[in-house]
CSV table of C-alpha atoms in Angstrom, one decimal:
chain,number,residue,atom,x,y,z
X,1,MET,CA,1.6,-62.0,-56.4
X,2,SER,CA,3.5,-58.8,-56.6
X,3,THR,CA,5.5,-57.8,-53.5
X,4,VAL,CA,5.6,-54.2,-54.7
X,5,PRO,CA,2.5,-52.1,-54.5
X,6,ARG,CA,1.1,-51.4,-58.0
X,7,LEU,CA,-0.4,-48.0,-57.1
X,8,PRO,CA,1.5,-45.1,-55.6
X,9,SER,CA,0.9,-43.8,-52.1
X,10,ALA,CA,-1.6,-40.9,-51.8
X,11,VAL,CA,0.1,-39.7,-48.6
X,12,PRO,CA,3.2,-37.5,-49.1
X,13,ASP,CA,6.4,-39.0,-47.6
X,14,GLN,CA,4.7,-42.3,-46.7
X,15,ALA,CA,5.4,-45.5,-48.5
X,16,ALA,CA,2.7,-47.2,-50.6
X,17,ASN,CA,0.7,-49.7,-48.6
X,18,PHE,CA,-2.9,-50.7,-48.3
X,19,GLY,CA,-3.8,-47.7,-46.2
X,20,THR,CA,-1.9,-45.1,-48.2
X,21,ILE,CA,-3.2,-46.5,-51.5
X,22,LEU,CA,-6.8,-46.4,-50.2
X,23,ALA,CA,-6.2,-42.8,-49.4
X,24,HIS,CA,-6.6,-42.0,-53.1
X,25,HIS,CA,-10.3,-42.3,-52.3
X,26,PRO,CA,-10.7,-40.9,-48.8
X,27,GLU,CA,-14.5,-41.4,-48.7
X,28,LEU,CA,-14.2,-45.1,-49.5
X,29,ALA,CA,-11.3,-45.5,-47.2
X,30,ARG,CA,-13.3,-44.1,-44.3
X,31,ALA,CA,-16.4,-46.1,-45.1
X,32,PHE,CA,-14.3,-49.3,-45.4
X,33,GLY,CA,-12.6,-48.6,-42.1
X,34,THR,CA,-15.9,-48.1,-40.3
X,35,THR,CA,-17.4,-51.2,-41.7
X,36,TYR,CA,-14.3,-53.3,-41.0
X,37,ALA,CA,-14.2,-52.0,-37.4
X,38,THR,CA,-17.8,-53.0,-36.9
X,39,PHE,CA,-17.1,-56.4,-38.4
X,40,TRP,CA,-14.3,-57.1,-35.9
X,41,SER,CA,-15.8,-55.5,-32.8
X,42,HIS,CA,-19.4,-56.7,-33.1
X,43,GLY,CA,-21.3,-59.8,-34.0
X,44,VAL,CA,-22.0,-63.4,-32.8
X,45,LEU,CA,-18.7,-65.0,-33.8
X,46,ASP,CA,-15.9,-65.1,-31.3
X,47,HIS,CA,-12.6,-63.5,-32.2
X,48,PRO,CA,-10.6,-66.8,-32.4
X,49,THR,CA,-13.0,-67.9,-35.1
X,50,LYS,CA,-12.8,-64.7,-37.0
X,51,GLU,CA,-9.0,-64.7,-36.8
X,52,ALA,CA,-8.8,-68.3,-38.0
X,53,VAL,CA,-10.8,-67.4,-41.1
X,54,ARG,CA,-8.7,-64.3,-41.7
X,55,ILE,CA,-5.4,-66.1,-41.4
X,56,ARG,CA,-6.6,-68.9,-43.7
X,57,ASN,CA,-7.9,-66.5,-46.2
X,58,ALA,CA,-4.7,-64.5,-46.1
X,59,ARG,CA,-2.6,-67.6,-46.6
X,60,ILE,CA,-4.5,-68.7,-49.7
X,61,THR,CA,-4.5,-65.2,-51.3
X,62,ASP,CA,-0.9,-64.4,-50.4
X,63,CYS,CA,-2.1,-61.4,-48.4
X,64,GLY,CA,0.8,-59.9,-46.4
X,65,TYR,CA,-1.5,-58.6,-43.6
B,1,MET,CA,-36.8,-68.1,-53.7
B,2,THR,CA,-36.0,-69.1,-50.2
B,3,SER,CA,-32.6,-69.8,-48.7
B,4,TRP,CA,-32.0,-72.8,-46.6
B,5,LEU,CA,-30.3,-70.5,-44.1
B,6,GLY,CA,-33.3,-69.3,-42.1
B,7,GLY,CA,-35.8,-68.8,-44.9
B,8,HIS,CA,-34.5,-65.4,-46.1
B,9,ASP,CA,-36.0,-64.3,-49.4
B,10,ASP,CA,-33.0,-62.3,-50.7
B,11,GLU,CA,-29.5,-61.0,-49.8
B,12,ALA,CA,-30.9,-57.9,-48.1
B,13,THR,CA,-33.1,-59.8,-45.6
B,14,LEU,CA,-30.3,-62.2,-44.9
B,15,LEU,CA,-27.8,-59.4,-44.2
B,16,ALA,CA,-30.4,-57.6,-42.1
B,17,VAL,CA,-29.7,-60.2,-39.4
B,18,ARG,CA,-26.7,-58.0,-38.7
B,19,THR,CA,-28.4,-54.6,-38.7
B,20,GLY,CA,-25.4,-52.3,-38.1
B,21,LEU,CA,-23.1,-54.2,-40.4
B,22,ALA,CA,-25.7,-54.6,-43.1
B,23,ASP,CA,-26.4,-50.8,-43.2
B,24,GLN,CA,-22.7,-50.0,-43.4
B,25,LEU,CA,-22.1,-52.6,-46.1
B,26,ALA,CA,-25.0,-51.3,-48.2
B,27,GLN,CA,-23.6,-47.8,-47.9
B,28,LEU,CA,-20.1,-48.8,-48.8
B,29,ARG,CA,-21.2,-50.9,-51.7
B,30,GLY,CA,-23.4,-48.0,-53.0
B,31,ASP,CA,-20.6,-45.5,-52.6
B,32,THR,CA,-18.2,-47.9,-54.4
B,33,ALA,CA,-20.6,-48.3,-57.3
B,34,GLN,CA,-21.0,-44.5,-57.7
B,35,ALA,CA,-17.3,-43.9,-57.4
B,36,CYS,CA,-16.5,-46.2,-60.4
B,37,PRO,CA,-16.1,-44.4,-63.7
B,38,GLY,CA,-18.5,-44.8,-66.6
B,39,ARG,CA,-20.0,-48.2,-67.0
B,40,SER,CA,-17.2,-50.0,-65.1
B,41,ALA,CA,-19.3,-50.8,-62.0
B,42,ALA,CA,-22.0,-52.4,-64.1
B,43,LEU,CA,-19.5,-54.3,-66.3
B,44,ILE,CA,-17.8,-55.7,-63.3
B,45,GLU,CA,-21.0,-56.9,-61.7
B,46,ALA,CA,-22.3,-58.4,-64.9
B,47,ARG,CA,-19.1,-60.2,-65.9
B,48,ILE,CA,-18.3,-61.6,-62.4
B,49,GLY,CA,-21.9,-62.5,-61.9
B,50,GLN,CA,-21.9,-64.3,-65.3
B,51,MET,CA,-18.8,-66.2,-64.5
B,52,ILE,CA,-19.9,-67.4,-61.0
B,53,THR,CA,-23.6,-68.0,-61.7
B,54,GLY,CA,-23.6,-68.8,-65.4
B,55,VAL,CA,-26.4,-66.2,-65.9
B,56,GLY,CA,-26.2,-63.0,-67.8
B,57,SER,CA,-24.2,-61.5,-70.7
B,58,LEU,CA,-22.2,-58.5,-71.6
B,59,ALA,CA,-24.1,-58.2,-74.9
B,60,VAL,CA,-26.5,-55.6,-73.4
B,61,PHE,CA,-23.6,-53.2,-73.2
B,62,GLY,CA,-22.8,-53.2,-76.9
B,63,PRO,CA,-19.3,-52.4,-78.0
B,64,LEU,CA,-16.7,-51.9,-75.3
B,65,ASP,CA,-14.0,-49.3,-75.6
B,66,ALA,CA,-10.3,-50.2,-74.7
B,67,ALA,CA,-10.7,-49.0,-71.1
B,68,GLU,CA,-13.8,-51.1,-70.6
B,69,GLU,CA,-12.2,-54.2,-72.2
B,70,THR,CA,-9.3,-53.8,-69.7
B,71,VAL,CA,-11.8,-53.6,-66.7
B,72,VAL,CA,-13.5,-56.8,-68.0
B,73,ALA,CA,-10.1,-58.5,-68.4
B,74,VAL,CA,-9.1,-57.7,-64.8
B,75,ALA,CA,-12.5,-58.7,-63.5
B,76,GLU,CA,-12.3,-62.0,-65.2
B,77,GLN,CA,-8.9,-62.8,-63.7
B,78,PHE,CA,-10.0,-61.5,-60.3
B,79,ALA,CA,-12.8,-64.0,-60.3
B,80,LEU,CA,-10.8,-66.9,-61.8
B,81,ASP,CA,-7.6,-66.6,-59.8
B,82,VAL,CA,-6.4,-63.3,-58.4
B,83,HIS,CA,-2.8,-64.4,-58.5
B,84,GLY,CA,-3.0,-64.1,-62.3
B,85,ILE,CA,-3.4,-60.3,-62.1
B,86,ASP,CA,0.1,-59.3,-63.0
B,87,ASP,CA,2.1,-56.1,-63.4
B,88,ALA,CA,1.2,-56.0,-67.1
B,89,LEU,CA,-2.5,-56.2,-66.5
B,90,MET,CA,-2.5,-53.6,-63.8
B,91,ALA,CA,-0.3,-51.4,-66.1
B,92,ARG,CA,-3.0,-51.6,-68.7
B,93,LEU,CA,-5.6,-50.6,-66.2
B,94,GLY,CA,-3.4,-47.6,-65.2
B,95,GLU,CA,-3.3,-46.5,-68.8
B,96,HIS,CA,-7.0,-45.7,-68.7
B,97,TYR,CA,-7.8,-44.9,-65.1
B,98,ALA,CA,-6.3,-42.7,-62.4
B,99,PRO,CA,-5.3,-44.2,-59.0
B,100,ALA,CA,-8.5,-43.1,-57.3
B,101,GLU,CA,-10.6,-44.7,-60.1
B,102,GLN,CA,-8.5,-47.9,-59.8
B,103,VAL,CA,-9.2,-48.1,-56.1
B,104,ALA,CA,-12.9,-47.8,-56.7
B,105,ILE,CA,-12.8,-50.4,-59.5
B,106,MET,CA,-10.9,-52.9,-57.3
B,107,PHE,CA,-13.3,-52.3,-54.5
B,108,ARG,CA,-16.1,-53.1,-56.9
B,109,MET,CA,-14.5,-56.3,-58.0
B,110,ALA,CA,-14.0,-57.4,-54.4
B,111,PHE,CA,-17.7,-56.8,-53.6
B,112,ALA,CA,-19.0,-58.4,-56.8
B,113,ASP,CA,-16.8,-61.4,-56.3
B,114,GLY,CA,-17.4,-61.9,-52.6
B,115,PHE,CA,-21.1,-61.2,-52.5
B,116,THR,CA,-21.9,-63.2,-55.7
B,117,LYS,CA,-20.2,-66.2,-54.2
B,118,LEU,CA,-21.9,-65.5,-50.8
B,119,ARG,CA,-25.3,-65.5,-52.6
B,120,ARG,CA,-24.5,-68.6,-54.5
B,121,VAL,CA,-23.4,-70.5,-51.4
B,122,LEU,CA,-26.4,-69.4,-49.3
B,123,ASP,CA,-28.8,-69.7,-52.2
B,124,VAL,CA,-30.3,-66.2,-52.1
B,125,PRO,CA,-30.9,-63.8,-54.9
B,126,ALA,CA,-29.4,-60.3,-55.1
B,127,ALA,CA,-31.1,-57.3,-53.7
B,128,PRO,CA,-30.6,-53.8,-55.1
B,129,THR,CA,-28.0,-51.7,-53.2
B,130,PRO,CA,-28.1,-47.9,-52.9
B,131,GLY,CA,-26.4,-46.3,-55.8
B,132,ASP,CA,-25.9,-49.5,-57.6
B,133,ALA,CA,-25.5,-48.7,-61.3
B,134,THR,CA,-25.9,-52.2,-62.5
B,135,THR,CA,-29.3,-51.9,-64.0
B,136,THR,CA,-28.9,-48.5,-65.6
B,137,ALA,CA,-25.2,-47.9,-66.5
B,138,ALA,CA,-25.3,-50.1,-69.5
B,139,THR,CA,-26.5,-47.2,-71.5
B,140,THR,CA,-24.1,-44.5,-70.1
B,141,THR,CA,-20.8,-43.6,-71.5
B,142,THR,CA,-17.3,-44.1,-70.1
B,143,THR,CA,-16.0,-41.0,-68.4
B,144,GLY,CA,-12.8,-42.4,-66.9
B,145,GLU,CA,-9.7,-40.4,-67.3
B,146,GLY,CA,-6.2,-41.7,-67.8
B,147,ALA,CA,-3.7,-41.7,-65.0
């Protein structure tokens, strides 16, 4: 997997990363942030379980986050 | 069709178990579909759905232009093995679509891939999402602009 972002940053003077690339589409970035926050802050699964899934998924997909 | 997971009839009733999250997801998925240029949202949903479920065809779309063929190529690799999406393939996508359009297209692929697999694992059919262009966009034209 590429270690260099394949899209430019949409934020002047800030490096390209997941957030600054999503900023090309501010509406989607906001909606995604809201949904992601709800996912992590609410629900029936405890945080250790969610984090274990996240880490395993990130390892398999080579996600750097 | 009834899922083994609590007897839900479709994806919408299953997701409704998590009311707040389901509403936000539906809105985000609808916004993503509308943000995708031309027929790309429908093409992505159709091709990834076909690959994961074995059902469907791109024949209803008729001839694809070069931009649409690139979207399909990226979607196929996204579903098969995302590691295979290389610099050359993303460069091809960038020849046809601006960064904001590429963001929307990749969001669409993520949702199509994730939710199609979720439906398959939980054995529930799809439910229409707000703004989903899957059933209508096959007859519209591509409006995507190059980067």
